[in-house]
Short mmCIF file of C-alpha atoms and ligand atoms in Angstrom, two decimals:
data_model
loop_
_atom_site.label_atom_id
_atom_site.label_comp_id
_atom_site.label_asym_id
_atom_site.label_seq_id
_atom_site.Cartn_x
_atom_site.Cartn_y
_atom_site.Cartn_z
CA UNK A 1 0.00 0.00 0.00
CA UNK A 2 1.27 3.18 -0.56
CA UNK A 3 -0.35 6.44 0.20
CA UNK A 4 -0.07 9.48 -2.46
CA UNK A 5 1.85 12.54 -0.86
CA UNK A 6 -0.68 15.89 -0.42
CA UNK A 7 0.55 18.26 -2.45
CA UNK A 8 0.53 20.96 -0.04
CA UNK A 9 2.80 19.12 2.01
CA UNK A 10 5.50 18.96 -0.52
CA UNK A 11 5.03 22.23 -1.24
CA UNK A 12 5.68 23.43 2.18
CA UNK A 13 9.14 21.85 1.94
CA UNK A 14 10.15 24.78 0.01
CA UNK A 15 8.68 27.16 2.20
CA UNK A 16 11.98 28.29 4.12
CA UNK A 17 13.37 29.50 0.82
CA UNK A 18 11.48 32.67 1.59
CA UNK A 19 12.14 33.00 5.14
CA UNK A 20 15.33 34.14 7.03
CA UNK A 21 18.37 31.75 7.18
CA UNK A 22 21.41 32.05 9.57
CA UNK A 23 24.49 30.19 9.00
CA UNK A 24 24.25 29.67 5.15
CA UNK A 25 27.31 29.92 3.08
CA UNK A 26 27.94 32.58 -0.08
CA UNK A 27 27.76 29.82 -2.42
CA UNK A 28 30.02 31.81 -5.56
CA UNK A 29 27.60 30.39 -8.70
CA UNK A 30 23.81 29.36 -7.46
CA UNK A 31 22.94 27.51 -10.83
CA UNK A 32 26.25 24.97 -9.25
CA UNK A 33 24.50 24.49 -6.39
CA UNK A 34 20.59 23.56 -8.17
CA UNK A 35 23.02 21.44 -10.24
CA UNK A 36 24.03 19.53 -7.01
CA UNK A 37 20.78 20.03 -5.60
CA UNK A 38 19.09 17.64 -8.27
CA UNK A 39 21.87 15.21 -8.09
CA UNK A 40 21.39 14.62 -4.21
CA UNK A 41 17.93 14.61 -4.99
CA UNK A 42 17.90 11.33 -6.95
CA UNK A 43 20.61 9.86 -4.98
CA UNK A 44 19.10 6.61 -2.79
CA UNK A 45 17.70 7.94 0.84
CA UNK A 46 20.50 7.27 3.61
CA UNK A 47 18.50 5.76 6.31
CA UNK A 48 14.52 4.88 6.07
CA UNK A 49 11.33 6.27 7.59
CA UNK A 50 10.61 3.23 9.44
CA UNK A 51 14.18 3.41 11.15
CA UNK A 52 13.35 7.22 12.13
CA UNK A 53 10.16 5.98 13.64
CA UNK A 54 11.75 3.34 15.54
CA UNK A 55 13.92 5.69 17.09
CA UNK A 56 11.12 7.99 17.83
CA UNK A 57 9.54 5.73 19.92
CA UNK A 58 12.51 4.89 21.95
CA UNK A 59 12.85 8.52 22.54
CA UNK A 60 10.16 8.91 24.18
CA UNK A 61 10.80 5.79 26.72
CA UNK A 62 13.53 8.19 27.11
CA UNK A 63 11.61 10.74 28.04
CA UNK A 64 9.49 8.70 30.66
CA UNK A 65 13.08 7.00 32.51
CA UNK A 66 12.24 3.72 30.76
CA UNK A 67 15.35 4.64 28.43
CA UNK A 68 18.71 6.67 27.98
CA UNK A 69 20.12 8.54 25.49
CA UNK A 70 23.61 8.79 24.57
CA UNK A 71 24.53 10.82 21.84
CA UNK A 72 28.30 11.07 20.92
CA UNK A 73 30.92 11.98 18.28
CA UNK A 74 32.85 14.64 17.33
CA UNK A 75 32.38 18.39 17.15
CA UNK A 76 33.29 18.60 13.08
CA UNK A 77 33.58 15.47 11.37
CA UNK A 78 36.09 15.68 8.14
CA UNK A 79 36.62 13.73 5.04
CA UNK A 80 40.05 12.69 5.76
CA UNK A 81 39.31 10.85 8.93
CA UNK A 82 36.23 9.06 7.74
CA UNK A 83 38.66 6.02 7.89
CA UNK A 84 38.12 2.41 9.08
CA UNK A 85 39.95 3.18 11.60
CA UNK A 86 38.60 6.17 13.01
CA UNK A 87 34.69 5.01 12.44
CA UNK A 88 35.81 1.74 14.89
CA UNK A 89 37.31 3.54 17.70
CA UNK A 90 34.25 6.04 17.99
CA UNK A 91 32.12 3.38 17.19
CA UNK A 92 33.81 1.07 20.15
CA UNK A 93 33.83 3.80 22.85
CA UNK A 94 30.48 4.42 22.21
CA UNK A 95 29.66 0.85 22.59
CA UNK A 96 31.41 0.84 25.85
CA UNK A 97 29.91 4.05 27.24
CA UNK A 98 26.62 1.97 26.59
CA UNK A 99 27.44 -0.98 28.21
CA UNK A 100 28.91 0.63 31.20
CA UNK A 101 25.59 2.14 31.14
CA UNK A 102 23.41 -0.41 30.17
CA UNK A 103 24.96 -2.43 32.76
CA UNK A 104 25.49 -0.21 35.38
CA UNK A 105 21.92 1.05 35.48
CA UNK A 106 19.81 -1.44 34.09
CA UNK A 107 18.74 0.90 31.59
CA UNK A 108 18.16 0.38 27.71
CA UNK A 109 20.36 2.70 26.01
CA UNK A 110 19.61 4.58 22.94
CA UNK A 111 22.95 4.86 21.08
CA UNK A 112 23.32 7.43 18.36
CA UNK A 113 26.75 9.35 16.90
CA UNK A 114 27.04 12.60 15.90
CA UNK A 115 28.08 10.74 13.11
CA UNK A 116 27.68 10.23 8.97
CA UNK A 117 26.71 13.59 8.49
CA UNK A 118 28.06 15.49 11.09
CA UNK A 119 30.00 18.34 8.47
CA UNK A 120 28.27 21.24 8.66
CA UNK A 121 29.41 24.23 11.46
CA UNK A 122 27.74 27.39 12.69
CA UNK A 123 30.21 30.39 13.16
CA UNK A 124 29.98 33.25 14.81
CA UNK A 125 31.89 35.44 12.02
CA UNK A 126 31.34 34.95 8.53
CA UNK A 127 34.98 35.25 7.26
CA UNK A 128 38.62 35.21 9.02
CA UNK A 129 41.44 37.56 9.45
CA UNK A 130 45.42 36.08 9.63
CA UNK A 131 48.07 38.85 9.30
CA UNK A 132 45.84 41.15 7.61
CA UNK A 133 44.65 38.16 5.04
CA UNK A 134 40.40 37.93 5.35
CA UNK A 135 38.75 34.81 3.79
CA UNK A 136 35.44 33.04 4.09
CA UNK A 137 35.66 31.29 7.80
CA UNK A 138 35.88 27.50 7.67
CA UNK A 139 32.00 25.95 7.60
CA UNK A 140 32.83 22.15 7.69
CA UNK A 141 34.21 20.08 5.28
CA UNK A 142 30.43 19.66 3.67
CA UNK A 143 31.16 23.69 2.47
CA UNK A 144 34.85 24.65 2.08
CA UNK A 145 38.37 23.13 3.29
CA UNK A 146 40.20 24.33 6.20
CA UNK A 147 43.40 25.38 4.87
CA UNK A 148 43.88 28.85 5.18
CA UNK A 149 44.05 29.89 1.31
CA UNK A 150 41.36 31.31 -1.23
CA UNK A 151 40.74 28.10 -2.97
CA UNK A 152 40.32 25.81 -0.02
CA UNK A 153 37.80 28.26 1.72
CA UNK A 154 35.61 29.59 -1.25
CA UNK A 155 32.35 27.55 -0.80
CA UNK A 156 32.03 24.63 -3.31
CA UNK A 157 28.66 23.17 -3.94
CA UNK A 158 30.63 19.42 -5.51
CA UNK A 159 31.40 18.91 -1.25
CA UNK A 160 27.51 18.42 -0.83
CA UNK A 161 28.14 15.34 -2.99
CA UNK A 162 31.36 14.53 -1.31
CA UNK A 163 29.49 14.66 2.35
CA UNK A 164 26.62 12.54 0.93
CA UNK A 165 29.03 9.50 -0.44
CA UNK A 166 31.23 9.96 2.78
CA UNK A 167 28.10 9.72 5.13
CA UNK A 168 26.93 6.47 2.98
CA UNK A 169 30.25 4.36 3.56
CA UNK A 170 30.70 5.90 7.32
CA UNK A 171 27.23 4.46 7.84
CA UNK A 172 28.04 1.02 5.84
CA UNK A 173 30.69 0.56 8.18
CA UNK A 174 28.59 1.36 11.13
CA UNK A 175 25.63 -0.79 10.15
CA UNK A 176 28.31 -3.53 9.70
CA UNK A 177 29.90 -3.06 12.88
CA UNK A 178 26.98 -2.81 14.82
CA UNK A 179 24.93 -5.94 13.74
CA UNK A 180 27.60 -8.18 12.05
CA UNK A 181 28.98 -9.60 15.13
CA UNK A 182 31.79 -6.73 16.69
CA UNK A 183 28.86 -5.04 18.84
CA UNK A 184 28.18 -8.64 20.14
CA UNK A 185 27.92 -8.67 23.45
CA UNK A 186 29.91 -11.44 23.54
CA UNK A 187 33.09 -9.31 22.40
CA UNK A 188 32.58 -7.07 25.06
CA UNK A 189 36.31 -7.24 26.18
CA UNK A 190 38.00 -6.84 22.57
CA UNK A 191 36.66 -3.15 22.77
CA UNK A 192 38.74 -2.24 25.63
CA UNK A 193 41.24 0.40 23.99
CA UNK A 194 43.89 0.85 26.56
CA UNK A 195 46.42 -0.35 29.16
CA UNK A 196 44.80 -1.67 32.09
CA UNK A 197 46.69 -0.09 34.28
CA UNK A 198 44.69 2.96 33.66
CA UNK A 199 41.58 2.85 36.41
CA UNK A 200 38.79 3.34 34.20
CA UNK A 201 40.19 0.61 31.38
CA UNK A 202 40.50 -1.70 34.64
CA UNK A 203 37.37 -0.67 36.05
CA UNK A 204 35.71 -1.57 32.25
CA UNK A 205 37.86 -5.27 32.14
CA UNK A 206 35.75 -6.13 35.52
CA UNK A 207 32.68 -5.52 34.35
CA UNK A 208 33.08 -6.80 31.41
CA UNK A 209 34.21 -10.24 33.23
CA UNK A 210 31.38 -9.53 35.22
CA UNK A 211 29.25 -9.48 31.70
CA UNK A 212 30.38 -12.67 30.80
CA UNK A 213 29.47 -14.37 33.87
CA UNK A 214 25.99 -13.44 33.64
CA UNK A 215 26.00 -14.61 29.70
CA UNK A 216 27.57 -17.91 30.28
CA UNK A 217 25.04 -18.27 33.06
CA UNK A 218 22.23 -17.49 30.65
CA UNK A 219 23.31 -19.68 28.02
CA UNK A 220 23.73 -22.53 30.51
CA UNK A 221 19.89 -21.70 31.90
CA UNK A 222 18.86 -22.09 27.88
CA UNK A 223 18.10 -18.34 28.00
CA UNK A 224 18.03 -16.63 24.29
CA UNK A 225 20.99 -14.17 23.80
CA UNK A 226 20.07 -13.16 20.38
CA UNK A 227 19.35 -9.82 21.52
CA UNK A 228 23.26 -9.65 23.02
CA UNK A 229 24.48 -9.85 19.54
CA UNK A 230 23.56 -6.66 17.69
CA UNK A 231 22.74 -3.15 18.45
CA UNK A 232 20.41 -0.15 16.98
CA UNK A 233 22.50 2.65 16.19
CA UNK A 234 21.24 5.67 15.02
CA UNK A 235 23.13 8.68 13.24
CA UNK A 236 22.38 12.50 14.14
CA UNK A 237 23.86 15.25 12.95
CA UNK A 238 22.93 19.34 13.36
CA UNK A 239 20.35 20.29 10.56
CA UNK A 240 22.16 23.50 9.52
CA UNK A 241 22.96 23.18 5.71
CA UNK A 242 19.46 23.38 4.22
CA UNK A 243 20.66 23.09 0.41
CA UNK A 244 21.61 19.31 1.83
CA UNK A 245 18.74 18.47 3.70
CA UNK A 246 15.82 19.69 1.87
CA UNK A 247 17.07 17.04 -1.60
CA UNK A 248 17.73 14.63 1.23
CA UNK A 249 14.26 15.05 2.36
CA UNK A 250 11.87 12.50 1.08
CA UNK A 251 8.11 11.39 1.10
CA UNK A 252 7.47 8.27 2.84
CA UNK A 253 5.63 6.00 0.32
CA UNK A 254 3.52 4.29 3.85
CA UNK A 255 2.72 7.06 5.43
CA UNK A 256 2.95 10.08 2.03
CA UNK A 257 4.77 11.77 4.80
CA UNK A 258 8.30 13.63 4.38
CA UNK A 259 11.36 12.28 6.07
CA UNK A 260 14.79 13.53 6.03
CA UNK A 261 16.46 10.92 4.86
CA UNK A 262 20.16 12.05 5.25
CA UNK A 263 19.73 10.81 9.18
CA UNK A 264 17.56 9.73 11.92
CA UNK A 265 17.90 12.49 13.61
CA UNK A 266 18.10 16.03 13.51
CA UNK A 267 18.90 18.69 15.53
CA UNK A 268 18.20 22.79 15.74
CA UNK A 269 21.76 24.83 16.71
CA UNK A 270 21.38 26.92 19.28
CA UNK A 271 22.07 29.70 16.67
CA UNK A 272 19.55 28.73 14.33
CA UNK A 273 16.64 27.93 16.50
CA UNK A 274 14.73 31.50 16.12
CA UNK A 275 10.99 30.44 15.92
CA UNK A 276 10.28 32.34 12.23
CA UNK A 277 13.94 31.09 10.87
CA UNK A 278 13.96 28.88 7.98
CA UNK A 279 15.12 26.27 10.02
CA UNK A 280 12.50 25.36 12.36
CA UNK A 281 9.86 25.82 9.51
CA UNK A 282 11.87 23.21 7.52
CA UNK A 283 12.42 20.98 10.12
CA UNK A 284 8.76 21.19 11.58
CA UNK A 285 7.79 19.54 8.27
CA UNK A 286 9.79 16.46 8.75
CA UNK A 287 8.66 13.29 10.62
CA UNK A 288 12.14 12.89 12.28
CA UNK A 289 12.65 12.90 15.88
CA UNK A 290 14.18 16.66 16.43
CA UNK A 291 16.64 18.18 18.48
CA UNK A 292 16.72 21.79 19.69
CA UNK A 293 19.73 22.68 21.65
CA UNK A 294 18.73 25.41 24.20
CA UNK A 295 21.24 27.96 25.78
CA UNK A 296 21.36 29.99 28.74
CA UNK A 297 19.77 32.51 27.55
CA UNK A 298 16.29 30.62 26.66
CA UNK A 299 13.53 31.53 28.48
CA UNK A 300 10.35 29.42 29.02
CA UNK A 301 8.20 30.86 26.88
CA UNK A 302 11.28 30.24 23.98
CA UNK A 303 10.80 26.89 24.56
CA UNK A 304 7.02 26.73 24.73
CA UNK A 305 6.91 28.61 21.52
CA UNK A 306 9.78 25.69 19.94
CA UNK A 307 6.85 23.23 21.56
CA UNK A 308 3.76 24.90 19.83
CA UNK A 309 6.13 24.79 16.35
CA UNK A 310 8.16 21.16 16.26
CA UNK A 311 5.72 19.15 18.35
CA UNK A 312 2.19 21.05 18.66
CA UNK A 313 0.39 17.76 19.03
CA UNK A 314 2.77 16.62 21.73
CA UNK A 315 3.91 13.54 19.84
CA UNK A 316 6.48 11.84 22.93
CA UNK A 317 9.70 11.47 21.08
CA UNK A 318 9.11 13.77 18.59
CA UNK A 319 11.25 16.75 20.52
CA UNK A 320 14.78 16.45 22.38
CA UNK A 321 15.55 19.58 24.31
CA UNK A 322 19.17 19.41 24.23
CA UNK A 323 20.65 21.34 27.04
CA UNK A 324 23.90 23.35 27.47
CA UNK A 325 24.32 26.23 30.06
CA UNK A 326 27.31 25.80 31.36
CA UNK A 327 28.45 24.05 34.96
CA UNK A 328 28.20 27.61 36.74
CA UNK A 329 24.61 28.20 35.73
CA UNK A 330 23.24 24.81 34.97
CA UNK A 331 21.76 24.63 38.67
CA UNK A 332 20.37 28.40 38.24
CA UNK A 333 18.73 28.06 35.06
CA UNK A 334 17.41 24.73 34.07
CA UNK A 335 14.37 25.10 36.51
CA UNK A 336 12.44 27.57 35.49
CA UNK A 337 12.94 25.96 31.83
CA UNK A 338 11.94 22.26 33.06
CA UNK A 339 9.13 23.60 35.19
CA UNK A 340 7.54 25.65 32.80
CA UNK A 341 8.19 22.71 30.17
CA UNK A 342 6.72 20.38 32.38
CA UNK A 343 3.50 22.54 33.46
CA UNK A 344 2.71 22.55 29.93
CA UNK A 345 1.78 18.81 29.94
CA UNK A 346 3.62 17.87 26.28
CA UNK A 347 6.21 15.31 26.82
CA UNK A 348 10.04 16.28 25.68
CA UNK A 349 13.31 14.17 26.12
CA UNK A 350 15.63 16.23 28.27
CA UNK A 351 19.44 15.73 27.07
CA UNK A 352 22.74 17.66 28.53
CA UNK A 353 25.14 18.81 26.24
CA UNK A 354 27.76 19.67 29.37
CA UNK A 355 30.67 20.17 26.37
CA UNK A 356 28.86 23.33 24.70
CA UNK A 357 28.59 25.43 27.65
CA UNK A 358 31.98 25.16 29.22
CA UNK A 359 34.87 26.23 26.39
CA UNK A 360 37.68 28.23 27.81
CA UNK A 361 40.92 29.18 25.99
CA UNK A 362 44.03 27.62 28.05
CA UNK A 363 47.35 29.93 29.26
CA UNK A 364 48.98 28.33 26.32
CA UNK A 365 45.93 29.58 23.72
CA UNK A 366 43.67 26.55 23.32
CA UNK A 367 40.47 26.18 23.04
CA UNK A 368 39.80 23.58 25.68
CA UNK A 369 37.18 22.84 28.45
CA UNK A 370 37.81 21.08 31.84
CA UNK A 371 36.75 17.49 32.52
CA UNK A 372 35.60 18.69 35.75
CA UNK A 373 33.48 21.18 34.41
CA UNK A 374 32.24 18.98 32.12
CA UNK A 375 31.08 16.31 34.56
CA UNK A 376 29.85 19.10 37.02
CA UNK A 377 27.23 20.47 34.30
CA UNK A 378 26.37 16.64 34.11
CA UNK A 379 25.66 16.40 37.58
CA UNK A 380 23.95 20.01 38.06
CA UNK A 381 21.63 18.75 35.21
CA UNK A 382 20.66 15.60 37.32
CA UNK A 383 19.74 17.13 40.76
CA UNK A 384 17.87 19.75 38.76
CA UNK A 385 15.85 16.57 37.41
CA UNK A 386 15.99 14.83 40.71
CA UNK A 387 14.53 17.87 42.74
CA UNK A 388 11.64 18.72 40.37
CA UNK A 389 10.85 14.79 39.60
CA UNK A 390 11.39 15.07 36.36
CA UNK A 391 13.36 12.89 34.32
CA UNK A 392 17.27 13.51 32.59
CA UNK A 393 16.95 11.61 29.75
CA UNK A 394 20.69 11.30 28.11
CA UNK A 395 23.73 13.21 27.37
CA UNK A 396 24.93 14.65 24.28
CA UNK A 397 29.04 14.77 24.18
CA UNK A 398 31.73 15.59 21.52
CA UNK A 399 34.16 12.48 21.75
CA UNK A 400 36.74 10.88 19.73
CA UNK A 401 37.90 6.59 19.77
CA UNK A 402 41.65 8.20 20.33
CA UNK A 403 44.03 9.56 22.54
CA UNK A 404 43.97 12.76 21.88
CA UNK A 405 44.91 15.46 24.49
CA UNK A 406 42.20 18.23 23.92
CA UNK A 407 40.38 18.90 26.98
CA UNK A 408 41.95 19.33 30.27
CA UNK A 409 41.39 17.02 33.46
CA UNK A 410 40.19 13.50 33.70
CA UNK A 411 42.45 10.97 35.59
CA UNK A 412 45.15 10.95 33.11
CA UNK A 413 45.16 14.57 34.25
CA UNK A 414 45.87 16.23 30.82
CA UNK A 415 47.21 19.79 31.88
CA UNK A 416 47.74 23.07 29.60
CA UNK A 417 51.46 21.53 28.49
CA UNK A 418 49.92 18.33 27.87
CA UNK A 419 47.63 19.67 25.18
CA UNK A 420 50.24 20.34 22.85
CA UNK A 421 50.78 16.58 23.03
CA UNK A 422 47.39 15.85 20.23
CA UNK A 423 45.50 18.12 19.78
CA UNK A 424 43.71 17.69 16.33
CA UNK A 425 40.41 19.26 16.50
CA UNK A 426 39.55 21.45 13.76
CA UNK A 427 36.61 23.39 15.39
CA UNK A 428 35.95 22.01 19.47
CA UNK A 429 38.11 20.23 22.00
CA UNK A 430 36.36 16.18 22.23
CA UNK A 431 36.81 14.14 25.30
CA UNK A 432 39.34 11.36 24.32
CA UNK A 433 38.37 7.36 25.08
CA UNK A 434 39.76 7.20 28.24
CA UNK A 435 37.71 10.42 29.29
CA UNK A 436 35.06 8.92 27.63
CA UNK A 437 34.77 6.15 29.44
CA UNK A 438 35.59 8.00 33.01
CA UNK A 439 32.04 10.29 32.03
CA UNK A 440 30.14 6.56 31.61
CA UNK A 441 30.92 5.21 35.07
CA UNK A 442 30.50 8.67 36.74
CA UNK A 443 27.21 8.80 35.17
CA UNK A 444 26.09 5.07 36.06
CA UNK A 445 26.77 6.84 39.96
CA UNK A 446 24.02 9.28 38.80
CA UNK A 447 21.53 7.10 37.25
CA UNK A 448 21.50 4.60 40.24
CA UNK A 449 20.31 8.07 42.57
CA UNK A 450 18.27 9.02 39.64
N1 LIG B 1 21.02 -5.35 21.96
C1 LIG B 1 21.17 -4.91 23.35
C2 LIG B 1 21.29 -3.38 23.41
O1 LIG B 1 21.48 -2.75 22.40
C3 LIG B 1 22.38 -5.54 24.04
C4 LIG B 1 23.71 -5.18 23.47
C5 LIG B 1 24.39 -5.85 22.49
C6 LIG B 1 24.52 -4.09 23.88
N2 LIG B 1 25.60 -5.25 22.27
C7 LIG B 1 25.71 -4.16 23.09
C8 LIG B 1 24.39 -3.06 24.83
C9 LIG B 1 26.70 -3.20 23.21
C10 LIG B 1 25.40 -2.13 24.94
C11 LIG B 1 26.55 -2.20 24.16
O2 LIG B 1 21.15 -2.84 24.49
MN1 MN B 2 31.00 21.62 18.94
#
C-alpha cells in the first residue's frame, strides 16, 4: 500500500526558501548548487522512515526514565578521517559508554553518533582575518576546506556530494559493525582500547568479566541471547545546511509523509533555533525525531513557543531539548525551563550537552574545556531533574575513539602543556576514550540516585 503525498505538504518543503536563514554559506555560482541540488535529490535515501520511527519511539521511553540517550561523536567530522579506523574507535567507545551504562543502570540505552553527516558548522563570524589576510571562515568540510588559502575556503557546492558518499560508507561501516557480530555482546572485552593499568580501562575489564558471567550463566539456563548480539545505532547530525537536507528530504511511500532521509535524527543549533527562521519551519515539516539545543539565555516561553512549532500535538519522542548552560549556571537556570516545560503537559526528552557550555581558551591559547566542568554540568543537570521529579533523559558529548589530548582534566590529568601533546580538533576540543569512558561510570553513579 502506498499512500499518495498531499501536495501541499510537498510544497511546504520549500517554504523556508522565503524565510530568514542564519548560517548559510555565499555559495560563488547558485545555478552549481541547483546542479548539485538535483543530483542529491535522486541519490538513494541514507537511512529509512521506518528506522526514524523506531527511534522515535525509543525517545520517548527516554523521556518517561524507561530509556537513555547517549549521543556522541565529534564536534566537526572531516573527510580525511572518515577512515576504518577512526569510524571503529568512535564506534567502540560508544559501545562501551553503553554498556557501562546499560549495565550499570539497568537501563536500555539509545545509542546514536554525531556521526555520517556530522559536516556542517555554525560560526559566529562569517569570514577570518590572519596577518591582515580575510577569507570566508571554515563551515565544515560539507562547504569549504580548512586550509587557510582562497581556494580551499571559497564555498564549493561538488562537497555536498562529497558529504553525501562519505556519510553512505561511514554508515556502511557502522551498520556492519553494529549488527555483524563486533557489537556482540559477547566481544565485550576486545573493545577495551587501553592499558589496564589505567583505572577506568581496569574498572571496564571487571565488568566486562562480570558481563560474561551473567552470559555464560544465561546460556547454561537455555536463556536466548540473540538480543546480546547486535545493536540499533542511530546517526544524528545538526540540521544546519538546508541546500543538503531539503534534496535529502523524502516522502514516505507508507505514510505520504516527508522524512529527512540524510539521518535519523536532527537537531536545531542553538544559533539557528529562532521560531520564524527557515530552520525550524523546515524541520517542523519532517517526521524525524528533532533536536533543539537550548542555551542559557532561553527563556520558558522560547521553549514553549519551539513546543507549539516542532511538536504542537505533543507527539512523545518527537522533541529532544538538548541542554547546554554551562556548569556555573546549569543549577540556576534549568528550573524555570523544566518547570515551565513540564506545566505545559507535552512530553520532551531532556538531554545535557555539558561540552557546549563550558569552552575556555588555556594559558597556552587553546580552546579547551575542563573534565571537571564537564562532569559538574552533568551532575547540576541531574539534581535539577531529581529535585523537580522530572526525568534527565541522556547526554549529548563531543568524543573521539583516540588519545587525543584536547580537553583538560580526567584521571590521566591532561594539563595546559599536555595539550600540545594531540591536539587535532579542527573546530571544538572532544573528550578522548579514556575520558570517555571515566564520564560513563561517573554517570552510572548518577543514574543509580536518579
Ligand atoms: N542489543 C542490546 C542493546 O542494544 C544488548 C547489546 C548488544 C549491547 N551489544 C551491546 C548493549 C553493546 C550495549 C553495548 O542494548
Ligand atoms: Mn561543537
Amino acid at each position: 500500500m502506498s499512500v499518495e503525498p498531499d501536495p501541499r505538504v510537498v510544497a511546504g518543503l520549500d517554504v523556508w526558501e522565503s524565510l530568514p536563514v542564519g548560517q548559510q554559506p555565499q555559495w560563488p555560482d547558485a545555478s552549481e548548487v541547483r546542479r548539485v541540488r538535483d543530483r542529491l535529490a535522486g541519490l538513494p535515501p541514507l537511512v529509512f522512515a521506518g528506522e526514524a520511527d523506531a527511534l522515535r519511539a525509543q525517545l520517548a521511553a527516554a523521556s518517561r526514565g524507561d530509556a537513555f540517550v547517549l549521543q556522541g561523536g565529534d564536534c566537526a567530522e572531516t573527510f580525511a578521517e572518515a577512515t576504518a579506523d577512526n569510524i571503529r574507535n568512535k564506534i567502540k567507545t560508544i559501545l562501551q559508554m553503553a554498556v557501562v551504562l546499560t549495565y550499570g543502570a539497568s537501563l536500555p540505552v539509545v545509542k546514536m553518533g554525531r556521526m555520517a553527516g556530522q559536516y556542517a558548522k555554525p560560526r559566529s563570524s562569517d569570514v577570518e582575518t590572519r596577518d591582515g589576510v580575510t577569507l570566508p571562515a571554515f563551515r565544515g568540510d560539507i562547504i569549504n576546506g580548512f586550509e587557510f588559502t582562497p581556494e580551499a575556503r571559497t564555498p564549493d557546492p561538488d562537497r555536498l556530494l562529497e558529504a553525501y558518499h562519505t556519510s553512505a560508507s561511514t554508515l556502511n561501516l557502522i551498520r556492519a559493525f553494529t549488527t555483524g557480530g563486533f557489537a556482540s555482546l559477547l566481544r565485550v572485552h576486545e573493545w577495551n582500547r587501553g592499558f589496564t593499568a589505567n583505572p577506568a580501562y581496569s574498572r571496564y575489564e571487571q565488568l566486562a568479566a562480570e558481563i560474561d558471567r551473567a552470559i555464560r550463566f544465561m546460556s547454561a539456563c537455555g536463556a536466548d541471547v540473540d538480543a546480546l548480539r547486535a545493536v540499533d545505532f542511530y546517526s544524528a547530525h545538526e540540521g544546519l545546511l538546508l541546500d543538503y537536507e531539503r534534496p535529502l528530504t523524502r516522502i514516505d511511500s507508507r505514510t505520504g509523509l516527508p522524512y529527512d532521509c540524510s539521518a535519523h535524527f536532527l537537531w536545531i543549533g542553538e544559533r539557528t533555533r529562532q521560531l520564524d527562521s527557515a530552520h525550524v519551519d523546515f524541520f517542523s515539516r519532517v517526521q524525524n525525531p528533532l533536536g533543539v539545543k537550548l542555551g542559557p539565555t532561553t527563556t520558558g516561553d522560547d521553549a514553549i513557543a519551539l513546543m507549539d512549532r516542532l511538536n504542537p500535538t505533543g507527539e512523545a519522542g518527537r522533541l529532544t531539548f538538548v541542554t547546554r548552560m554551562g556548569a556555573g549556571k546549569v543549577r540556576d537556570l534549568l528550573p524555570a525551563l523544566v518547570e515551565k516545560v513540564t506545566a505545559d503537559g507535552r512530553p520532551v526528552t531532556w538531554v545535557c550537552d555539558p561540552m557546549h557550555g563550558n569552552g575556555i581558551t588555556s594559558a597556552s591559547g587553546y580552546k579547551t574545556r575542563r573534565f571537571s566542568d564537564v562532569m559538574d554540568e552533568v551532575a547540576g543537570f541531574f539534581e535539577v531533574h531529581r529535585a523537580l521529579g522530572t526525568v534527565p533523559g541522556g547526554l549529548h558529548v563531543e568524543l573521539t575513539g583516540d588519545d587525543v589530548t584536547e580537553v583538560l582534566g580526567g584521571t590521566e590529568e591532561i594539563d595546559d602543556e599536555g595539550l600540545a601533546r594531540r591536539y587535532e580538533t579542527l573546530v571544538d576540543p572532544r573528550l578522548n576514550h579514556q575520558q570517555s569512558l571515566e564520564m560513563a561510570f561517573q554517570v552510572v553513579e548518577l543514574l543509580r540516585r536518579a
